[in-house]
Short mmCIF file of C-alpha atoms in Angstrom, two decimals:
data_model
loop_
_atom_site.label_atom_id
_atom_site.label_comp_id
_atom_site.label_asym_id
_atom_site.label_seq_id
_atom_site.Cartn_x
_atom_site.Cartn_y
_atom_site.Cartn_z
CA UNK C 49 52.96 199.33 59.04
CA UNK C 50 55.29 198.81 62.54
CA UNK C 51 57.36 201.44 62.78
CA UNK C 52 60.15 202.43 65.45
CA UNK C 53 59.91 204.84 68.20
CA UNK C 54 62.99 205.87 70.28
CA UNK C 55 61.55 207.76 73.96
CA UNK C 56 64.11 208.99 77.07
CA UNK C 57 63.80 206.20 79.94
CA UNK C 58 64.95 205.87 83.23
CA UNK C 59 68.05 204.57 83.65
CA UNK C 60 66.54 202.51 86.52
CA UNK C 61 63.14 201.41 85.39
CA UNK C 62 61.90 197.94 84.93
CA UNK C 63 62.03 198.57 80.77
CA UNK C 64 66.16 199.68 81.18
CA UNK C 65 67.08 196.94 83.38
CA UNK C 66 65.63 194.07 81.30
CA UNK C 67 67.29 195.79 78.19
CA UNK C 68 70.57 196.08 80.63
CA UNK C 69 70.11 192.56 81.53
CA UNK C 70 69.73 191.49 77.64
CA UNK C 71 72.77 193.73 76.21
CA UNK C 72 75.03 192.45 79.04
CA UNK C 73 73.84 188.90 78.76
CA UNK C 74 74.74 188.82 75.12
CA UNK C 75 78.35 190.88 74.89
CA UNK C 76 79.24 188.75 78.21
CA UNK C 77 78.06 184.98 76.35
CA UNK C 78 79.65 186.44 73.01
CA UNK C 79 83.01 187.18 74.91
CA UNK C 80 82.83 183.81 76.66
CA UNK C 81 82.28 181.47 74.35
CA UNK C 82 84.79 182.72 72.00
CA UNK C 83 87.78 182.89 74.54
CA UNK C 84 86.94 179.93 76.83
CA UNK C 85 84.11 177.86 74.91
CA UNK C 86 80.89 178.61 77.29
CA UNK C 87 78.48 180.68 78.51
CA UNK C 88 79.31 183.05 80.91
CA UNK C 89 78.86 181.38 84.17
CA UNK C 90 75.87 182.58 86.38
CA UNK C 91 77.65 184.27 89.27
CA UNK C 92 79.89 186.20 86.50
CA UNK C 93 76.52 187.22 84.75
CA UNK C 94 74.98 188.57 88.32
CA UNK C 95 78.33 190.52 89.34
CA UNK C 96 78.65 192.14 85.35
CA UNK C 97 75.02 192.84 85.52
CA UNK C 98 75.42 194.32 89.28
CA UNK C 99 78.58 195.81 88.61
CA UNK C 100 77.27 199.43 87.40
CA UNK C 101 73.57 201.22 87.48
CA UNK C 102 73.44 203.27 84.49
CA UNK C 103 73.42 206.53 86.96
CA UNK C 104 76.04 208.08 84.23
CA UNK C 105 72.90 207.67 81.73
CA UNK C 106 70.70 209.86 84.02
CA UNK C 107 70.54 213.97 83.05
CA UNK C 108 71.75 216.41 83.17
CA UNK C 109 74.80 214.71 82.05
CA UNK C 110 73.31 211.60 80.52
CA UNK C 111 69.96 210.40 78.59
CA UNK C 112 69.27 206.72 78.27
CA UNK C 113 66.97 206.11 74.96
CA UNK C 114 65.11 203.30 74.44
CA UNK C 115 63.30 201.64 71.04
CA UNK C 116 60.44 200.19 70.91
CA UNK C 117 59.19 198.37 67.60
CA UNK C 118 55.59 198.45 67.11
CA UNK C 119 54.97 199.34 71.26
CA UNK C 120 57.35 196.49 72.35
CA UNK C 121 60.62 197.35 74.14
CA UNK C 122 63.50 196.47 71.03
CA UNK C 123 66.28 198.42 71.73
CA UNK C 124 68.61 201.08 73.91
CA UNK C 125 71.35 203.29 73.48
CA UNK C 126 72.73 205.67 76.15
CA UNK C 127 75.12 209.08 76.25
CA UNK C 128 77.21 210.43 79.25
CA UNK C 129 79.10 213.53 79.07
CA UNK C 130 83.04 212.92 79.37
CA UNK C 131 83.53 216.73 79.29
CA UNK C 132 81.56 219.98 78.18
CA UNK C 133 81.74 219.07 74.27
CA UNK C 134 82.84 214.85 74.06
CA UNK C 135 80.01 212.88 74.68
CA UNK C 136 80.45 208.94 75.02
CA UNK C 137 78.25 206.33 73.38
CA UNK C 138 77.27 203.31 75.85
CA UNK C 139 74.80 200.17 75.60
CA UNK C 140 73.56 200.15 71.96
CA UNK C 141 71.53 197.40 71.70
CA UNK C 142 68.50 196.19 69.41
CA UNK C 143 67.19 192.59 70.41
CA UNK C 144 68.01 189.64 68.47
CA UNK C 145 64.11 189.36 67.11
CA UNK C 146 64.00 193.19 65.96
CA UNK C 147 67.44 193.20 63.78
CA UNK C 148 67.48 193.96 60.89
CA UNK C 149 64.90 196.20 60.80
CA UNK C 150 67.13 200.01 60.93
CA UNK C 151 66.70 199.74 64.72
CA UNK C 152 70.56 200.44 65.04
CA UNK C 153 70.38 203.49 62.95
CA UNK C 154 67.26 204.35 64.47
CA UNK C 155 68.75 204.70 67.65
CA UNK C 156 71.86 206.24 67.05
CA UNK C 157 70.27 209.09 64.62
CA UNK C 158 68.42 209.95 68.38
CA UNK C 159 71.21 209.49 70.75
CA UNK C 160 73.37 211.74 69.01
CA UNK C 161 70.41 214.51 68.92
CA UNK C 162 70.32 213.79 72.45
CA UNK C 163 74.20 214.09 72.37
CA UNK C 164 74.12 217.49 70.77
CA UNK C 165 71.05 218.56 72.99
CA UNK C 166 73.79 217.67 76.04
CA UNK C 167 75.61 220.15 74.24
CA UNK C 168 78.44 217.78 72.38
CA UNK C 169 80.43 218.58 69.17
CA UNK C 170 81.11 215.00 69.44
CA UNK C 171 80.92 211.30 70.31
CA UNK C 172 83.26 208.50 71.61
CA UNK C 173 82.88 205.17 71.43
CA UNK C 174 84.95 201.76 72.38
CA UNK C 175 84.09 198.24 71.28
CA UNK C 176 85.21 194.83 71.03
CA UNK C 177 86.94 192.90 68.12
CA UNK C 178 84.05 190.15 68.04
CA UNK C 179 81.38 192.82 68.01
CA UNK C 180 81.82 192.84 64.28
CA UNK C 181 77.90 194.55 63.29
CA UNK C 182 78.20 197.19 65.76
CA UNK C 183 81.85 198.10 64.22
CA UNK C 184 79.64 198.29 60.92
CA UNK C 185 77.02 199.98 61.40
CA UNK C 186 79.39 202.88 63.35
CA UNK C 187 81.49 202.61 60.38
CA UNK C 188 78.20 203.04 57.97
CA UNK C 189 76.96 205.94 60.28
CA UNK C 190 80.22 208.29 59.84
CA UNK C 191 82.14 206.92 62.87
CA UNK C 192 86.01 207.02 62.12
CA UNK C 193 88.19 204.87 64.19
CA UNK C 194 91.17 206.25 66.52
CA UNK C 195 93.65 206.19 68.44
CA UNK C 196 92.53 204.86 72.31
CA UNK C 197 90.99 207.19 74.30
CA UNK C 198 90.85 204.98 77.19
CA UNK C 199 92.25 201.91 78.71
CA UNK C 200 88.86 200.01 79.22
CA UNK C 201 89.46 196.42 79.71
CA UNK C 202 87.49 194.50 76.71
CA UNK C 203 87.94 197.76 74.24
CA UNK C 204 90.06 196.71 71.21
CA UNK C 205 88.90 199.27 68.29
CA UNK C 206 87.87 203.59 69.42
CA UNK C 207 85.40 205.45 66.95
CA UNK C 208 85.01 209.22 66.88
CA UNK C 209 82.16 211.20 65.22
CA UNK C 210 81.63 214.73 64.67
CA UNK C 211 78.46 215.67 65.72
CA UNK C 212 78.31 218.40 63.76
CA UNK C 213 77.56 217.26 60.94
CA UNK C 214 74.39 215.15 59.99
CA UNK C 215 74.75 212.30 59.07
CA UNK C 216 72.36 211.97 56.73
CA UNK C 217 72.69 214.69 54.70
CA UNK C 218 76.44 216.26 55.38
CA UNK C 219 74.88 219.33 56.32
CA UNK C 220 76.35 221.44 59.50
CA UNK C 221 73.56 220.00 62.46
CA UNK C 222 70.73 223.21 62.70
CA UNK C 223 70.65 224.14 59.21
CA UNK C 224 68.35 223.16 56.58
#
């Protein structure tokens, strides 16, 4: 049977880039054909891409994840520190051919063990109106929306989760 596995990365390595260059590719088209009918043009695409490295992602401060489903790169999610106990969610992302397999949960059962291994009570997150599954599976996860927390261009809806508490089973996080 395939399963997933969910590994540190780089935030600079071939694998991350290519699953940088996927993530952005899709939330960019998504964006653009909804408010102006096409694709993202190409030069737009290069500057997004271009526009930031993923350094925040790196540790001490950060951990980039990535999935792989049955060996093959599927998936990333990545954590930065905003303070000593918030930690911020960035670049989920499972590929369009391994959805729908628990990827997403996958991923963000480890990021937020990495989060609490940053030492984070809890996680932030903004997203976009027309990223409707990732604003579900958050929701299914525990993540409670709020109030904004920042003033990020393209964020419409902010999610908070207390990290600790498993998700899984209620349970404070380090007890059986």
């Amino acid at each position: 049977m395939t399963s997933w596995t969910v590994a540190p990365e780089p935030f600079d390595s071939p694998v991350a880039a290519a699953l940088w260059r996927a993530y952005y590719t899709e939330v960019s088209d998504r964006w653009y054909l909804l408010h102006e009918g096409t694709p993202t043009p190409p030069e737009e695409l290069a500057k997004g891409i271009a526009s930031t490295t993923g350094s925040e992602l790196a540790p001490p401060h950060g951990q980039l994840l990535v999935s792989r489903y049955g060996g093959e790169p599927a998936g990333c999610a990545g954590v930065r520190l905003v303070d000593a106990r918030t930690a911020e969610l960035k670049r989920v992302f499972v590929g369009r051919a391994w959805r729908g397999r628990g990827g997403g949960s996958v991923l963000l059962d480890a990021i937020e063990e990495a989060a609490r291994g940053l030492g984070a009570d809890h996680m932030i997150l903004d997203t976009r109106d027309d990223l409707v599954e990732a604003r579900t599976l958050y929701g299914r996860r525990g993540y409670r929306e709020t109030a904004a927390h920042n003033n990020e261009l393209y964020a419409d809806h902010w999610f908070r989760k207390d990290l600790r508490q498993r998700a899984e089973t209620g349970t404070p996080a380090g007890k059986p």
